XYZ file of C-alpha atoms in Angstrom:
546
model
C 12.492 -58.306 57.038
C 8.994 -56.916 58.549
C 6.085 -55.807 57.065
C 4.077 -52.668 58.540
C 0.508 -51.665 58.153
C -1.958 -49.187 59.601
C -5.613 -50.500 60.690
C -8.246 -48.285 62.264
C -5.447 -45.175 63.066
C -3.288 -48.465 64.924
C -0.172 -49.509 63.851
C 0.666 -52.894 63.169
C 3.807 -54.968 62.327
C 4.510 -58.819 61.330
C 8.472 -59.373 61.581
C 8.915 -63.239 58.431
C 11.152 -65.264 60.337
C 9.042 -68.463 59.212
C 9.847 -69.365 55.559
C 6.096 -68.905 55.050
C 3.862 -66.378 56.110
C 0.186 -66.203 54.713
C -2.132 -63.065 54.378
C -5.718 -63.095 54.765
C -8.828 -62.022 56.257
C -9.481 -65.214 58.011
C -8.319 -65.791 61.648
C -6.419 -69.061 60.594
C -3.922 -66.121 58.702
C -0.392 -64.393 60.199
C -1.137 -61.477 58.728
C -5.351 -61.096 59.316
C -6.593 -58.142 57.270
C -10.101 -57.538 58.463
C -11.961 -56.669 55.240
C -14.114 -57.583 53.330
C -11.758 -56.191 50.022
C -9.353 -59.171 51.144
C -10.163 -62.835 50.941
C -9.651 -65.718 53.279
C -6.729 -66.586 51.986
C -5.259 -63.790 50.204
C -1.649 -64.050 49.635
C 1.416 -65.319 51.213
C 4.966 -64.750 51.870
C 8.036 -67.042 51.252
C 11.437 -67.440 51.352
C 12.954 -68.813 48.376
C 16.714 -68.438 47.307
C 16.371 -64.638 45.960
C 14.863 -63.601 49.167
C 11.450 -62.875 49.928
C 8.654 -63.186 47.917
C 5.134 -62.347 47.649
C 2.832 -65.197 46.081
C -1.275 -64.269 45.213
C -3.002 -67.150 46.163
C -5.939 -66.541 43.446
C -7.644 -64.085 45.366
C -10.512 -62.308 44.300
C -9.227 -58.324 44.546
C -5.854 -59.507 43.438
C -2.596 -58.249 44.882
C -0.407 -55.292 43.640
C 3.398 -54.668 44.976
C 4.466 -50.325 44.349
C 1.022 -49.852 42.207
C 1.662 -52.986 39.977
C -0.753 -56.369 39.824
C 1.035 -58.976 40.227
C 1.252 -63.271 40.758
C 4.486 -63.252 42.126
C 7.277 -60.770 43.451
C 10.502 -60.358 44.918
C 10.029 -58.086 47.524
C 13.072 -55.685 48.927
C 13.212 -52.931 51.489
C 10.926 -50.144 50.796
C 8.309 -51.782 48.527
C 4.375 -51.324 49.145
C 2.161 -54.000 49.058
C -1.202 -53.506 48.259
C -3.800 -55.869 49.532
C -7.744 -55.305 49.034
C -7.640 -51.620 51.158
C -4.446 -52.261 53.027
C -0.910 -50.651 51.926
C 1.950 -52.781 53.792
C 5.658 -51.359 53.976
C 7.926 -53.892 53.595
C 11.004 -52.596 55.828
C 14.270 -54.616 57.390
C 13.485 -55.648 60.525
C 16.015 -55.656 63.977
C 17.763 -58.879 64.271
C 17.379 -58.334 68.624
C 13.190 -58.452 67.854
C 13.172 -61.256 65.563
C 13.060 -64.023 67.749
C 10.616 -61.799 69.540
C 8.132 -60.760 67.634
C 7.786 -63.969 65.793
C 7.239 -65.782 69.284
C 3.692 -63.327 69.281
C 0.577 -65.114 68.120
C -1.129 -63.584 65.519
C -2.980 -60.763 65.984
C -6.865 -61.531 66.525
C -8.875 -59.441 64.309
C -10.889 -56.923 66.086
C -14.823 -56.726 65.569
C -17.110 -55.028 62.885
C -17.187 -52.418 61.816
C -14.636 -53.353 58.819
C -12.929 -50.884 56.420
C -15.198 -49.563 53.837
C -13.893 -51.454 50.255
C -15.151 -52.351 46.898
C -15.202 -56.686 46.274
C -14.843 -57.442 42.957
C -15.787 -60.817 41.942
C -15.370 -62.231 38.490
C -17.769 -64.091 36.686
C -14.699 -66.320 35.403
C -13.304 -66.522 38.430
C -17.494 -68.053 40.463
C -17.294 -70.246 37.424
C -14.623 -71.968 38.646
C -15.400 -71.737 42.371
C -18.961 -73.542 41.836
C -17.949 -76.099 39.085
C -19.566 -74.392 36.143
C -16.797 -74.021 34.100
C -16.796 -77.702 32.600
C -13.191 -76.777 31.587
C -11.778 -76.329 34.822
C -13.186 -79.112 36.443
C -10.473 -81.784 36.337
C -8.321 -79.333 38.066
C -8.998 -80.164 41.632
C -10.893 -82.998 43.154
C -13.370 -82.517 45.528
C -14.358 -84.002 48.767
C -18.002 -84.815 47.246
C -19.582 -86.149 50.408
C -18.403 -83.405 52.344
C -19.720 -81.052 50.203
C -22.770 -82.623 49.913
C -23.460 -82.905 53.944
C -22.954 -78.943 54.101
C -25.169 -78.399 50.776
C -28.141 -80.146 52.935
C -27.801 -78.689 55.992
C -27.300 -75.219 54.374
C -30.482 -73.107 54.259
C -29.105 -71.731 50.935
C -29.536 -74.718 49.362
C -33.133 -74.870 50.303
C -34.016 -71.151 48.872
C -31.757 -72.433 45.242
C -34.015 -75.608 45.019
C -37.206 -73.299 45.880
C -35.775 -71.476 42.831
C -35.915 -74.159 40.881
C -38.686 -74.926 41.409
C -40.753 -72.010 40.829
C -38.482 -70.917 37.771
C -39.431 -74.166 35.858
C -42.863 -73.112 36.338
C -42.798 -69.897 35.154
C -44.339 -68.849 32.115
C -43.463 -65.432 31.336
C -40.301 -63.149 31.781
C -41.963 -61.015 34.287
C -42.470 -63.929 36.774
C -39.568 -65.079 36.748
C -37.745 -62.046 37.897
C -40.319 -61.527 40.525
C -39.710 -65.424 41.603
C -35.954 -64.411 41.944
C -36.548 -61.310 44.304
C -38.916 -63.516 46.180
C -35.903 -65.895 46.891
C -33.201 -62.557 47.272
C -35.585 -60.579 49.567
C -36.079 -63.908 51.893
C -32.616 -64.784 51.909
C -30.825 -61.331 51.824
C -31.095 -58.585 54.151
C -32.346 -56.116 51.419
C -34.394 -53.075 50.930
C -34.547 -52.396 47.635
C -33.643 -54.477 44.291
C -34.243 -53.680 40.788
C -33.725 -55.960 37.459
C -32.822 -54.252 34.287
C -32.411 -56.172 30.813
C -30.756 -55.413 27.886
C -32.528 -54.554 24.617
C -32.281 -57.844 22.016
C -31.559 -55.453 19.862
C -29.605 -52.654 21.505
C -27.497 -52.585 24.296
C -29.407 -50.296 26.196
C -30.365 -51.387 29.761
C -34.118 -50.746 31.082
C -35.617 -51.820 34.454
C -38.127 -54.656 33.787
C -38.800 -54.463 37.835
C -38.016 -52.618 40.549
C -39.023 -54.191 44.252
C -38.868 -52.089 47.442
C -39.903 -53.797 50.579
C -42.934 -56.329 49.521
C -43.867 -53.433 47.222
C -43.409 -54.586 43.136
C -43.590 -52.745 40.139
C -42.719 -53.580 36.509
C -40.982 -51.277 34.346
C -41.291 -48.273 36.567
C -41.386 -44.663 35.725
C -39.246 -41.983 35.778
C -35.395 -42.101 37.412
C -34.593 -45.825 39.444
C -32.498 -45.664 42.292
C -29.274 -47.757 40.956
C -25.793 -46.808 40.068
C -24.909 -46.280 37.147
C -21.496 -46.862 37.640
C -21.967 -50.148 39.142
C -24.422 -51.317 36.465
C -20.922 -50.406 34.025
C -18.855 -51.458 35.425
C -20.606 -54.968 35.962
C -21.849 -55.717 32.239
C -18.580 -54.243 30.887
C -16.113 -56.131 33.094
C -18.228 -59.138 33.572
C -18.025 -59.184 37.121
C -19.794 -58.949 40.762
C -19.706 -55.992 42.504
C -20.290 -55.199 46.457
C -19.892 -52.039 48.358
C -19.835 -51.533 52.068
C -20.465 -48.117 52.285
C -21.114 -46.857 48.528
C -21.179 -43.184 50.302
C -17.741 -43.318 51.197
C -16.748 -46.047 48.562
C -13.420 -44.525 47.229
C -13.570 -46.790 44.462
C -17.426 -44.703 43.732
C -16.717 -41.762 44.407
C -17.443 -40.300 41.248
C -20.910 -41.621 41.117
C -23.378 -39.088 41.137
C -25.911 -41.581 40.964
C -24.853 -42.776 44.581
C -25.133 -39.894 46.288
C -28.593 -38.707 44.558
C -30.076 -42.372 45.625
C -28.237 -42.515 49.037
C -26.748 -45.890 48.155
C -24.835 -47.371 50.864
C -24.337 -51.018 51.042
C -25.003 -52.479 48.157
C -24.194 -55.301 45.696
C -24.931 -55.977 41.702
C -24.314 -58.794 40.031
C -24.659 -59.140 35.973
C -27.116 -61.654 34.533
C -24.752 -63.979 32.572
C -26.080 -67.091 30.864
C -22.622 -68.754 29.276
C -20.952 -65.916 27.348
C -23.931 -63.744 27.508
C -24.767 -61.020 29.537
C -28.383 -60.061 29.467
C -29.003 -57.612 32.392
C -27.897 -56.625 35.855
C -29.277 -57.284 39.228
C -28.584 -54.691 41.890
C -29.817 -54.709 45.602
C -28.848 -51.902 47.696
C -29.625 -51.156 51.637
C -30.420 -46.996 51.826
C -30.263 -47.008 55.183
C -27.407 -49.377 56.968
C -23.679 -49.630 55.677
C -21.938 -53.024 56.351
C -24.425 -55.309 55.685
C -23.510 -57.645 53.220
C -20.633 -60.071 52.984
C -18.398 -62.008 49.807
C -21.167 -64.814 50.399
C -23.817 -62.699 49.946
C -22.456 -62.057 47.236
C -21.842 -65.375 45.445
C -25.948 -66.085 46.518
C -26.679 -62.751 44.408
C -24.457 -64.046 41.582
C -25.938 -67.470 41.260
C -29.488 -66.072 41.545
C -28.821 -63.981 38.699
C -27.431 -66.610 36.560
C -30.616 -68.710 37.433
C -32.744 -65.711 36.273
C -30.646 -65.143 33.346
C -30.907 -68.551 32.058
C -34.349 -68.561 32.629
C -35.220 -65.342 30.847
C -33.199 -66.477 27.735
C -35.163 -69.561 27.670
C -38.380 -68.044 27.737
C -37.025 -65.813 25.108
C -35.980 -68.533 23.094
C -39.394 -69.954 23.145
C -41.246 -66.766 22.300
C -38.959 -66.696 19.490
C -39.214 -70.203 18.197
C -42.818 -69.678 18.328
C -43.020 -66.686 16.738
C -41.236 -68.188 13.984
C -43.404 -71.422 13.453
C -46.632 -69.066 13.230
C -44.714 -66.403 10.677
C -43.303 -69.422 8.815
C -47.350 -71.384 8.851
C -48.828 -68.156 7.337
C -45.945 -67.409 4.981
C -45.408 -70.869 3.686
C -48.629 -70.467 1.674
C -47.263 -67.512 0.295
C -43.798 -67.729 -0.679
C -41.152 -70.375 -1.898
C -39.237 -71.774 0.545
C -36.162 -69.647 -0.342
C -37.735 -66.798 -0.064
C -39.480 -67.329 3.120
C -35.719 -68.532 4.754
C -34.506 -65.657 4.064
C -37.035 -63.562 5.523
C -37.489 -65.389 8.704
C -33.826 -66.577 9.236
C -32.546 -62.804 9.285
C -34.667 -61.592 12.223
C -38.085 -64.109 12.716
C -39.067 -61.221 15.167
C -39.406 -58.537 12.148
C -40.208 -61.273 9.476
C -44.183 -60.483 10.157
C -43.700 -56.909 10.020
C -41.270 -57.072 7.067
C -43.806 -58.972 5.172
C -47.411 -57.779 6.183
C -46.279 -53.975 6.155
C -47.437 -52.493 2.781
C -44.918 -50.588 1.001
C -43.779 -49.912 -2.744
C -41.792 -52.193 -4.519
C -40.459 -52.711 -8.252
C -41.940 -56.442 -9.514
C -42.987 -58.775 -12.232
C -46.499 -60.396 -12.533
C -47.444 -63.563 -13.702
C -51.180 -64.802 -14.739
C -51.288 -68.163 -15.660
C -55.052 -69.384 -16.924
C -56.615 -72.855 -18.623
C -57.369 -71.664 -21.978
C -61.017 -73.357 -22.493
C -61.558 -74.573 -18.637
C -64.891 -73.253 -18.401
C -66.739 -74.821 -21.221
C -65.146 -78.209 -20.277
C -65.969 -78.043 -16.540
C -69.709 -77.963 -17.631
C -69.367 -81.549 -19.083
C -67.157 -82.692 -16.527
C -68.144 -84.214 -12.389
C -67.016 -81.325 -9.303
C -64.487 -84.492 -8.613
C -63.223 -84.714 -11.698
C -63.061 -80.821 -11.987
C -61.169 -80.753 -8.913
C -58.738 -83.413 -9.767
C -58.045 -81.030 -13.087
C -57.293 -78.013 -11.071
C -55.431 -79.964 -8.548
C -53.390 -81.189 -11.671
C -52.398 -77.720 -13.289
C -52.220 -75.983 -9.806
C -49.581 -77.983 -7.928
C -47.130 -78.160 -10.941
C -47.598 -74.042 -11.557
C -46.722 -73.583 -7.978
C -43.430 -75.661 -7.868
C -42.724 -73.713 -10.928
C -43.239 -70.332 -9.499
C -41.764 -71.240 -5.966
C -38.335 -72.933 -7.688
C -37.673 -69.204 -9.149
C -38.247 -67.431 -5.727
C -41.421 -66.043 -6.465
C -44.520 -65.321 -4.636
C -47.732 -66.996 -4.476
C -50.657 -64.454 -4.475
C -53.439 -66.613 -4.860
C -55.606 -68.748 -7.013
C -58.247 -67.209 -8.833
C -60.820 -69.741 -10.584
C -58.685 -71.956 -12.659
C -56.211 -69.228 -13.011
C -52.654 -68.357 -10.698
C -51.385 -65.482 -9.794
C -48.097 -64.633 -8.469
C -45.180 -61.886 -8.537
C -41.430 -61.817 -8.291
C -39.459 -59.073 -6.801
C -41.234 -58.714 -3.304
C -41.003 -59.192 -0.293
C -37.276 -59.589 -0.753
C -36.140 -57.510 -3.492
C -34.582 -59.391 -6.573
C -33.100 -57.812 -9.362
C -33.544 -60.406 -11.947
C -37.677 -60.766 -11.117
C -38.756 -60.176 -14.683
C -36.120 -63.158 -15.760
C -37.326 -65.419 -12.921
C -41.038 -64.464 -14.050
C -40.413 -65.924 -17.195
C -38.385 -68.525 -16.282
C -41.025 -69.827 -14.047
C -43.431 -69.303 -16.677
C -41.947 -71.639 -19.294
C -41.599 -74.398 -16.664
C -45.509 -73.567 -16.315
C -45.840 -74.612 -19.862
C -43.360 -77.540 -19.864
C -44.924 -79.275 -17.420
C -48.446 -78.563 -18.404
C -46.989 -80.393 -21.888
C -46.485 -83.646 -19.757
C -49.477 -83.305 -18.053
C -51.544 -83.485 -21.412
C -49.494 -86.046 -22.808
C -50.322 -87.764 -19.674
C -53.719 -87.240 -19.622
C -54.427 -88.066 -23.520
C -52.350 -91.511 -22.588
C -55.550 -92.321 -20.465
C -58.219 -90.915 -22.612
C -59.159 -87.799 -21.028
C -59.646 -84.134 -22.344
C -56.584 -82.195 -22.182
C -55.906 -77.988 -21.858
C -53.720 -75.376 -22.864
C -52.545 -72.887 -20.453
C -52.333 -68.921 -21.220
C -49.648 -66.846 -19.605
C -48.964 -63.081 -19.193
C -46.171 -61.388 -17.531
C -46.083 -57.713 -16.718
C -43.471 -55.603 -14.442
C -43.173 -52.277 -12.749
C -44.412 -50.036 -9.546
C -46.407 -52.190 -7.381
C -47.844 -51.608 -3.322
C -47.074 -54.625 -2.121
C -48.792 -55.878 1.799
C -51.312 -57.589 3.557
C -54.921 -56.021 2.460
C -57.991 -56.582 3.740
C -60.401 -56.060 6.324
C -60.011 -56.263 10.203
C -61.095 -60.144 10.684
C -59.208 -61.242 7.443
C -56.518 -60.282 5.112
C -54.615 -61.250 2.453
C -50.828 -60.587 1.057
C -51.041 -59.318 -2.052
C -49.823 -56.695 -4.700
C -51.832 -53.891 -6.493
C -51.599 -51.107 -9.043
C -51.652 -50.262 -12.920
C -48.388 -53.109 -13.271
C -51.483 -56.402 -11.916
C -54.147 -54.922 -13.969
C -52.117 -54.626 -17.378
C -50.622 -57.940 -16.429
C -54.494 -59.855 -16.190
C -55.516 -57.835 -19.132
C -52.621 -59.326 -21.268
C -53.381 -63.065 -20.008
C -57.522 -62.228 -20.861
C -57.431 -60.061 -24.268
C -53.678 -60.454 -25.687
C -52.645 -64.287 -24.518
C -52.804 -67.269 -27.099
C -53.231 -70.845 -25.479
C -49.895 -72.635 -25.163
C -48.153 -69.337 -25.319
C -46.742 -66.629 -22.867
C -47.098 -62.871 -23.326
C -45.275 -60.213 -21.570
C -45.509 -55.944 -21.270
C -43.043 -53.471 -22.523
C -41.122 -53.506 -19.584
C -41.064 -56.926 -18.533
C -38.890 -57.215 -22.177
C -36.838 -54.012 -21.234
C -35.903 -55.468 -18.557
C -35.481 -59.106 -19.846
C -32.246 -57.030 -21.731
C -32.753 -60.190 -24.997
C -32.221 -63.096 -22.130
C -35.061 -64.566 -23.905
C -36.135 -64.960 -27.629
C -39.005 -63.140 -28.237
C -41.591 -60.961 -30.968
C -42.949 -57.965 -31.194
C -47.219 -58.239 -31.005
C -47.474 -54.710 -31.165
C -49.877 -52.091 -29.821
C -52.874 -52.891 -28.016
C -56.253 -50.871 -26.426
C -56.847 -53.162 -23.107
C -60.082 -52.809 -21.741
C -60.472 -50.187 -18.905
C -56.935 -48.661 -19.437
C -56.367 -44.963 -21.043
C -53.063 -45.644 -22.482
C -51.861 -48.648 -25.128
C -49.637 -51.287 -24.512
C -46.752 -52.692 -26.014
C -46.357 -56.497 -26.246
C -44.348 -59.080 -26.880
C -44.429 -62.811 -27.132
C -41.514 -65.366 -25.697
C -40.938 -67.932 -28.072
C -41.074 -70.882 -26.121
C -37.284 -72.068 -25.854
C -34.187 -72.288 -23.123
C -33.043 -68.796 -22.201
C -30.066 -67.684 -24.204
């Protein structure tokens, strides 16, 4: 049995006598392909007790026998063999030329240029290769000293600790993709590169920077030169791409991209931090085909996993960041609850979530020291302060243990609201939930306080719900998250005119809404200073809700 192929318009045949025959673009091969589609060791042939077989040896482009991939084949008279861009015929072969043709050395490969071809190179498949797949790395032992002598005296490992280097020292996203095209453009022979990311929150791609020459520019105008079809084909496959001649590429033909940009050689490579991908890389030579090789194209690939893991740990940081100043001003705010679920879902958003000022449905709560003012007269500012400090802290547990929101303390008097920024449907319960643990614990604080002698308070409580605007208000150099509307001004009317000491008073549809969770009696009609229209209210009888 033979096997026939056509290179460069020549014929060429390889009669398997041997029980072994290997297929490759290196020299060391019997059957040398000269591409760059085929790798070193590509294939081989053997004999085995069926006949002969065809065995892929792990190679890159992978090996196909009549238009199907395959590991392993039995091969008979007739079949095609396809290998990178080379069909071979396997055909029976003359028993007179046997002894022959196998007597031949093998066939020396004949100079550049080589074939035009597509190298695909999987992401999986570098993993392994390089040792970065911790899962694989049992399978073979290496020769470490070896390894390490050709690591030094390679120049390539100079340019990936220069990465290093410079990459740990960069403080923003920008630099360190212009760090990595500082290390591509001195190590590659490249004209033009470009980096584009994926959205965080779409999976749109957009060049962050595009280099031509020594000339850089971030997030460029208008139509870049890359290919589209490439830049697929790499984030959806998860692999490395390089063309030698993208013109003539059969495998990119239908680019239109290619031909608009005059993309020739060229190479892109995705940016892959574990099971991410954030971006692509793509360097392209307009002007020469042929001039980049499968080790080019592992350099490209681990330069864009450096950048990759780079960018995502810059991101990170912004991120983390981001969060710790949303959560510092929102922790004075909002219960803990409440502010976890705000900045848990998207900490990006949280600060626009919360400080944007929109309409919302919510409950109010005043809660005032009934007599505070006359007593603070007769009282030192330390003791005063020790008084507030006493009634405040409790009240704010109280509020922030039913997921409400802190607005801010007025005097002796707290204000807060349930319902926003995260919308709950039970505010006007949690309202005056929290406002009988107001008055519980302000119970044991005067029974404490009379214990040791000293003057004790009631505290006066009004609740009020409906339409509220809801956002950070204030001025340019300072503002403050808060609500407003007719729903805060009945609700500190109530607590002022309507509230008893020791009691808690709510609006007409703070007890609509309440639906008889809560014991409660009718007060009745009231005129509230400044407001056109009366007011129902009610008072909650101080017991567990039913």
């Amino acid at each position: 049995m033979r096997v026939r192929w056509s290179h460069q318009g020549r014929e060429e045949s390889r009669t398997l006598v041997r029980e072994e025959v290997k297929i490759g673009r290196g020299v060391e091969n019997e059957v040398v392909l000269p591409d760059f589609s085929v790798s070193r060791r590509h294939a081989v042939l053997r004999l085995g007790p069926d006949g002969w077989a065809i065995h892929d040896l792990e190679s890159t482009n992978g090996v196909q026998v009549n238009r199907v991939t395959v590991r392993k084949a039995l091969l008979r008279p007739g079949d095609l063999i396809k290998v990178g861009i080379f069909e071979l015929t396997v055909e029976d072969a003359p028993e007179a030329s046997a002894a022959r043709t196998d007597a031949l050395p093998a066939a020396a490969p004949p100079g550049p240029p080589m074939g035009t071809a597509t190298i695909v190179r999987s992401i999986a498949d570098f993993s392994a290769q390089y040792g970065l797949d911790v899962k694989s790395s049992g399978a073979a032992r290496l020769d470490k000293r070896r390894a390490l002598d050709e690591a030094y005296s390679s120049k390539i490992f100079g340019f990936m600790t220069r990465l290093a280097r410079l990459l740990i020292r960069s403080e923003s996203v920008d630099e360190v993709l212009a760090r990595v095209f500082e290390i591509a453009f001195d190590a590659l022979p490249v004209d033009r590169g470009f980096i584009l990311l994926r959205g965080e929150k779409s999976s749109e791609t957009v060049c962050e920077l595009a280099r031509f020459k020594d000339r850089i520019e971030y997030r460029p105008k208008g139509d870049v030169p890359v290919s589209r079809t490439m830049v697929e084909q790499v984030m959806r496959d998860r692999v490395a791409l390089l063309t030698y001649d993208a013109q003539s590429d059969e495998r990119l033909a239908g680019g239109e991209s290619i031909r608009i940009h005059q993309i020739r050689a060229a190479m892109c490579a995705p940016l892959w931090s574990g099971e991410k991908i954030i971006g692509v890389l793509q360097v392209d030579s307009p002007f020469h085909a042929g001039t980049f090789n499968e080790q080019d194209l592992d350099l490209l690939t681990a330069l864009a996993n450096f950048a990759a893991v780079a960018v995502e740990r810059l991101r990170n940081a912004e991120i983390a960041e981001l969060e710790r100043k949303v959560r510092a001003r929102l922790e004075r705010y909002h219960s803990p609850s409440v502010l976890e679920s705000i900045v848990s879902t998207d900490p990006v958003a949280a600060e626009d979530v919360v400080g944007r000022v929109k309409h919302a449905e919510a409950t109010v709560l005043f809660a005032d020291l009934a007599g505070f003012t006359a007593l603070s007269e007769k009282l030192a500012p330390a003791e005063v302060a020790e008084m507030l400090e006493g009634f405040f802290t409790p009240a704010v547990e109280a509020i922030f243990e039913e997921g409400g929101t802190l607005d801010k303390f007025i005097g002796d008097c707290v204000m807060a609201f349930f319902g926003a920024p995260v919308a709950q449907d039970d505010h006007a319960r949690r309202a005056v939930r929290a406002a009988l643990r107001i008055l519980e614990a302000q119970r044991a604080w005067n029974k404490a306080r009379a214990r040791r002698g000293q003057p004790t308070l009631e505290v006066r409580i009004a609740v009020n719900s409906g339409a509220v605007v809801v956002g950070d208000v204030g001025s340019r150099k300072r503002v403050d998250y808060t609500v407003l509307g007719n729903t805060v001004n009945v609700a500190a009317r109530l607590e002022a005119y309507v509230g008893e000491a020791g009691e808690i008073t709510i609006g007409g549809e703070t007890h609509r809404l309440l639906g008889g969770a809560f014991p409660t009696e009718p007060l009745g009609e009231f005129q509230l200073k400044g407001l056109e229209q009366r007011v129902q209210a009610y008072r909650v009888l101080a017991e567990k809700p039913a």
